[in-house]
Coordinates of C-alpha atoms in Angstrom, one line a residue:
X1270 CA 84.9 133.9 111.7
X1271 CA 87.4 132.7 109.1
X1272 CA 88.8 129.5 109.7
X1273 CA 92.4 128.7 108.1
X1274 CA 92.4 124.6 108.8
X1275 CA 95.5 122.6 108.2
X1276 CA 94.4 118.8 107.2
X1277 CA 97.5 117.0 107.5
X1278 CA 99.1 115.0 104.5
X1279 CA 97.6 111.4 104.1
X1280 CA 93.8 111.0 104.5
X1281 CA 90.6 112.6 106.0
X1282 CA 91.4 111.4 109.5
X1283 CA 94.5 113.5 109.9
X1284 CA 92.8 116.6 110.7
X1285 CA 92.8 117.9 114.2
X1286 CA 90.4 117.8 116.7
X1287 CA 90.4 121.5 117.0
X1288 CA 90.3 121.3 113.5
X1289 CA 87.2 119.0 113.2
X1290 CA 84.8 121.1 115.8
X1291 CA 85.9 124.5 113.2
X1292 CA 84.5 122.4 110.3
X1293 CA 81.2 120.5 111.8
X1294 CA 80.5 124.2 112.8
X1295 CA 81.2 126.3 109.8
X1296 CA 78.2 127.6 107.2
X1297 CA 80.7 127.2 104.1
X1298 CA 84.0 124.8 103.5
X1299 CA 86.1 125.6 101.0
X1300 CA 89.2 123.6 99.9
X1301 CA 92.6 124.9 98.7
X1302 CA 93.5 122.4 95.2
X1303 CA 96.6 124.3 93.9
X1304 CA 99.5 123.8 96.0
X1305 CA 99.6 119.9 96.7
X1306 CA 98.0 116.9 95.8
X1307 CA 94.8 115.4 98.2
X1308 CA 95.7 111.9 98.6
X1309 CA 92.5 110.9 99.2
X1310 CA 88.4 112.0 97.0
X1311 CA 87.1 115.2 98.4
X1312 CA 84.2 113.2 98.9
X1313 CA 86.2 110.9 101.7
X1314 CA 86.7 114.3 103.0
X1315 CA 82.8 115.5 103.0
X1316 CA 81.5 112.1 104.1
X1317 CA 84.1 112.4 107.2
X1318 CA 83.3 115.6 107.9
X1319 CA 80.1 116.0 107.6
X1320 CA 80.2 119.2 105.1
X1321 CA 79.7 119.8 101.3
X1322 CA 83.0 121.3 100.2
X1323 CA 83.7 124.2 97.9
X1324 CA 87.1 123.7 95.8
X1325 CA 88.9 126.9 95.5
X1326 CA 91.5 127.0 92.8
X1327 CA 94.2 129.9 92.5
X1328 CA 92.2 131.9 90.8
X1329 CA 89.5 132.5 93.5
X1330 CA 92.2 132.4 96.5
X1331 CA 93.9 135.1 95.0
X1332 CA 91.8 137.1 92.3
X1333 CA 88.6 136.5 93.7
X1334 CA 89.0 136.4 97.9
X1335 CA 85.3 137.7 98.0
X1336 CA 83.7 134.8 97.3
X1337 CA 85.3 133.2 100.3
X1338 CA 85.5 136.5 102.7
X1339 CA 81.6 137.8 101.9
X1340 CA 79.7 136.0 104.4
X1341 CA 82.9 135.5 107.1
X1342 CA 81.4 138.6 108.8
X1343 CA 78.2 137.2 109.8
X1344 CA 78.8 133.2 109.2
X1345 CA 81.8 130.7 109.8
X1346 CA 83.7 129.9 107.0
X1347 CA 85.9 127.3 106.8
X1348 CA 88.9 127.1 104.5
X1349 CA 90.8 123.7 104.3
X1350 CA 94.5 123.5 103.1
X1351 CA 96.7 120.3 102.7
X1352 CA 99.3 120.2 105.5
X1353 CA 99.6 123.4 107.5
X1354 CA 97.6 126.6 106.6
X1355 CA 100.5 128.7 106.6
X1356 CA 103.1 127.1 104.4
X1357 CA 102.3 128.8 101.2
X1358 CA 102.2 132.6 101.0
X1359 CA 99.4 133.0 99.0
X1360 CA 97.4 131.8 102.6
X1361 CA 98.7 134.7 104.2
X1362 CA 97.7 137.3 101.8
X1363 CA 93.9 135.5 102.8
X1364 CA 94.7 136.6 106.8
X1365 CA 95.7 140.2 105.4
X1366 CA 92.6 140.5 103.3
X1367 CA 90.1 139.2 105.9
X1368 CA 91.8 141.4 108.5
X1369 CA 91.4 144.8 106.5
X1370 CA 87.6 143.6 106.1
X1371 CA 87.9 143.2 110.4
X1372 CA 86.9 139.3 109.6
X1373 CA 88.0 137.4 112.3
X1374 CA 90.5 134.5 111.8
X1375 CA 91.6 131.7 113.7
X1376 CA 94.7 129.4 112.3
X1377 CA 94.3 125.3 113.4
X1378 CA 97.8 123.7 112.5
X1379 CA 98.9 120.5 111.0
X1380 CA 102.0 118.5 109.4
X1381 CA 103.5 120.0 107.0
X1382 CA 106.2 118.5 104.3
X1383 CA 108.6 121.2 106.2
X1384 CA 108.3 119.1 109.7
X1385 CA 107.6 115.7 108.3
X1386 CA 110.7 115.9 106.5
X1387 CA 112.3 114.6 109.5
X1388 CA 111.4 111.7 108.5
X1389 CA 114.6 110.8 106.8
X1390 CA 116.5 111.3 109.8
X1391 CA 117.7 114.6 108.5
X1392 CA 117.6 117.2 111.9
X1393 CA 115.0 120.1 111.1
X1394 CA 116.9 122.6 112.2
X1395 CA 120.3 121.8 109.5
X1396 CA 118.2 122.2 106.1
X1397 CA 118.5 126.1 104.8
X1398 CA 116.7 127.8 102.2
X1399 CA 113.8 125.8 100.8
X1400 CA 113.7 125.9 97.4
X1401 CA 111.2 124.6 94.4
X1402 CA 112.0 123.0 90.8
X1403 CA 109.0 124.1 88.4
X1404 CA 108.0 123.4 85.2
X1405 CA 110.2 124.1 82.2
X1406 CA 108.5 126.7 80.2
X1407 CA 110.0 127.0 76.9
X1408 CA 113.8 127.4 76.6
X1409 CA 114.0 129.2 79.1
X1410 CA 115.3 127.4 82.4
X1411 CA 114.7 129.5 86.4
X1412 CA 118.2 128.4 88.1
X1413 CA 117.3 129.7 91.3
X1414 CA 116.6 126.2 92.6
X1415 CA 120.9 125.5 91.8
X1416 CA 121.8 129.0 93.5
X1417 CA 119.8 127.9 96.8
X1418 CA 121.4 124.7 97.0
X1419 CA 124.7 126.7 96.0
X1420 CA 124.4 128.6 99.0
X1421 CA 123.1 125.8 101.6
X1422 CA 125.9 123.6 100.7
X1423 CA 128.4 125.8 101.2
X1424 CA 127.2 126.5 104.6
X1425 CA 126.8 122.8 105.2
X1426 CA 122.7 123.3 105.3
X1427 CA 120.2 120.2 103.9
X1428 CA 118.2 121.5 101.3
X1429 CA 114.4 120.4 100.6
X1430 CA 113.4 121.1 97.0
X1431 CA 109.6 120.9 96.4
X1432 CA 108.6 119.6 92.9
X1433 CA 106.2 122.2 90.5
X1434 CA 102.5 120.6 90.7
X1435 CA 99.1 121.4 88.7
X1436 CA 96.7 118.9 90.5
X1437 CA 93.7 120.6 88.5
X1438 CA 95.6 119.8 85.5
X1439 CA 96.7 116.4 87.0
X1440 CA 100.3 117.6 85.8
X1441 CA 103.3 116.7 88.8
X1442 CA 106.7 117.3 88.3
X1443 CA 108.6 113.9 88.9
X1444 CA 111.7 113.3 91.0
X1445 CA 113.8 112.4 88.0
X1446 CA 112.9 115.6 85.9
X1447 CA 113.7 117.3 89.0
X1448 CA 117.5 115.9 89.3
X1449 CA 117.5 116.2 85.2
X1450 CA 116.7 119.8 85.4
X1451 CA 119.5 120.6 87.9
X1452 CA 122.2 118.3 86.2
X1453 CA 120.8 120.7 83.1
X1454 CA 121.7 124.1 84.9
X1455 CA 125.1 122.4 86.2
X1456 CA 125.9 121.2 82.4
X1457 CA 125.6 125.0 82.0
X1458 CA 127.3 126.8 84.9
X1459 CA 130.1 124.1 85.8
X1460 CA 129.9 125.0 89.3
X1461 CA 130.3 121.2 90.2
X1462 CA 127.2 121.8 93.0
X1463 CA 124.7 118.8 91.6
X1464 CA 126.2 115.7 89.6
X1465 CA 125.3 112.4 89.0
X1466 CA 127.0 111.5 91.9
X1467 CA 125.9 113.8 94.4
X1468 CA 123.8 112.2 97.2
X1469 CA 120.2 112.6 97.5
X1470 CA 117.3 111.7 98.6
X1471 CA 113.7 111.6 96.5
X1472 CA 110.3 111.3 98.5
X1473 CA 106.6 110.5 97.3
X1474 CA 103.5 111.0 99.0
X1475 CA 105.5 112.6 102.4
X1476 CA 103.1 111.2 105.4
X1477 CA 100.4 108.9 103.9
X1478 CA 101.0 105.3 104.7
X1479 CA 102.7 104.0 101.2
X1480 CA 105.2 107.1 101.2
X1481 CA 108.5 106.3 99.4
X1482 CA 111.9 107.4 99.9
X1483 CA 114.6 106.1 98.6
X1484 CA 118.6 107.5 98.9
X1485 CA 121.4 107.1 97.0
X1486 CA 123.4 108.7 93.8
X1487 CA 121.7 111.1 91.9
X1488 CA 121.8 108.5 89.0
X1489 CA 120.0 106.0 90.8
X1490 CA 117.3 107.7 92.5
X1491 CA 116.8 109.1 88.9
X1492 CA 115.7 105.6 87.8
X1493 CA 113.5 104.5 90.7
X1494 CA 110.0 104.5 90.4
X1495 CA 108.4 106.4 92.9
X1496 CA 104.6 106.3 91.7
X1497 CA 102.0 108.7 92.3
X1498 CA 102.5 112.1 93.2
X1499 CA 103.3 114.5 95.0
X1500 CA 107.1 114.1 95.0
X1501 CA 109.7 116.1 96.6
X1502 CA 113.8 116.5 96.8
X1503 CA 116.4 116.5 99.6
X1504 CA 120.3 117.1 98.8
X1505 CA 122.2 116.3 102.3
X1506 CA 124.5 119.1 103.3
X1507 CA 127.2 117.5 105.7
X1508 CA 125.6 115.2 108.0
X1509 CA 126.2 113.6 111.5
X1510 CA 126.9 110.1 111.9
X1511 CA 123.5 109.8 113.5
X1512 CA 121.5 111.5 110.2
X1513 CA 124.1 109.0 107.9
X1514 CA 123.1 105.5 110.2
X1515 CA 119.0 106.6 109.8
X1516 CA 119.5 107.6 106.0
X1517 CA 120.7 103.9 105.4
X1518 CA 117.4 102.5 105.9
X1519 CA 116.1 104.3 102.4
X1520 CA 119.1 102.9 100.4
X1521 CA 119.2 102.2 96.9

């Protein structure tokens, strides 16, 4: 059996209890380090759950599945991912793999940053098209990230931007390059969809117990300091009263 386990957002303790049983029972536990940041040691992990762990960088997820999927057909193979197994779609391509090698796989959810979000009072079911700012590379600037929130705004939809991150490199795009690369595309297209003005709101460390989030101007959220990583990005579309009175709690 293939496990895929979600293990939450904060610490070693938010994995499931479903989750838990998968682990304390696997042969081999491998953990996902590409697409967020731990907030805790992998060896708060190992010591909680009772299993050496195996980090698996992009490389091996996607290049080199084998080392992961060769002993799933006789042995239980765990394979741990920050938040919820299924958020990226690298973990999918996994599921396809194992399945044309008939490796059976069982997905154990978690949280997510696409359902803790709601934390900011935003309703889930108002953001559009998630989007991600990465890094610059070059001169040459993706402004896909603008076009998304382009589109969501003028359907009134919240967008949730998620920040480019190399934890293996230790390198985290921060919530003011973020807003500095999209006041950089609207310098260029004049579209008037991001400004200085425009209302956002910028979020560190989404579930763990010293998360930050802070809204306000563009300008100001810029100049906060958030601290560690990882960060993330929410413009408001058009808001109920309801989603304005929560979002006054996080005010700059």
């Amino acid at each position: 059996m293939l496990y895929l386990i979600g293990i939450g957002l904060n610490d070693e303790k938010d994995v499931t209890i479903k989750g838990l049983e998968a682990i304390k029972k696997s042969d081999e536990v491998f953990l996902e380090v590409y697409t967020s940041k731990l907030q805790v040691s992998v060896e708060r992990l190992e010591e909680f759950y009772g299993k050496k762990i195996i980090r698996a960088n992009r490389t091996m997820v996607e290049q080199d599945s084998n080392k992961i999927l060769a002993d799933a057909k006789t042995k239980n193979i765990s394979f741990l991912v920050i938040g919820d197994p299924l958020s990226a779609t690298t973990h999918v391509d996994l599921i396809l793999r194992a399945k044309e090698n008939e490796i059976e796989v069982e997905v154990i959810h978690n949280a997510s940053v696409l359902n803790a979000i709601g934390i900011t009072g935003l309703q889930l079911y108002k953001f559009g098209k998630t989007t991600s700012i990465p890094f610059e590379e070059g001169n040459f600037t993706v402004e896909t990230p603008y076009d998304v929130l382009r589109d969501n705004l003028k359907l009134n939809y919240h967008t949730l931007m998620l920040l480019d991150l190399k934890p293996m490199e230790g390198k985290f795009l921060s919530i003011s390059e973020a807003i500095r690369y999209l006041l950089k595309i609207e310098l260029k297209k004049n579209e008037k969809v991001f400004t200085e003005n425009t209302m956002v709101v910028g979020i560190a460390r989404l579930g763990s117990k010293d998360e930050k989030i802070k809204f306000g101007k563009a300008k100001d959220v810029m100049n906060f300091k958030f601290g560690d990583a990882p960060y993330c990005l929410v413009v408001p579309g058009k808001m109920h009263f309801m989603e304005e009175d929560f979002l006054k709690q996080y005010r700059i």
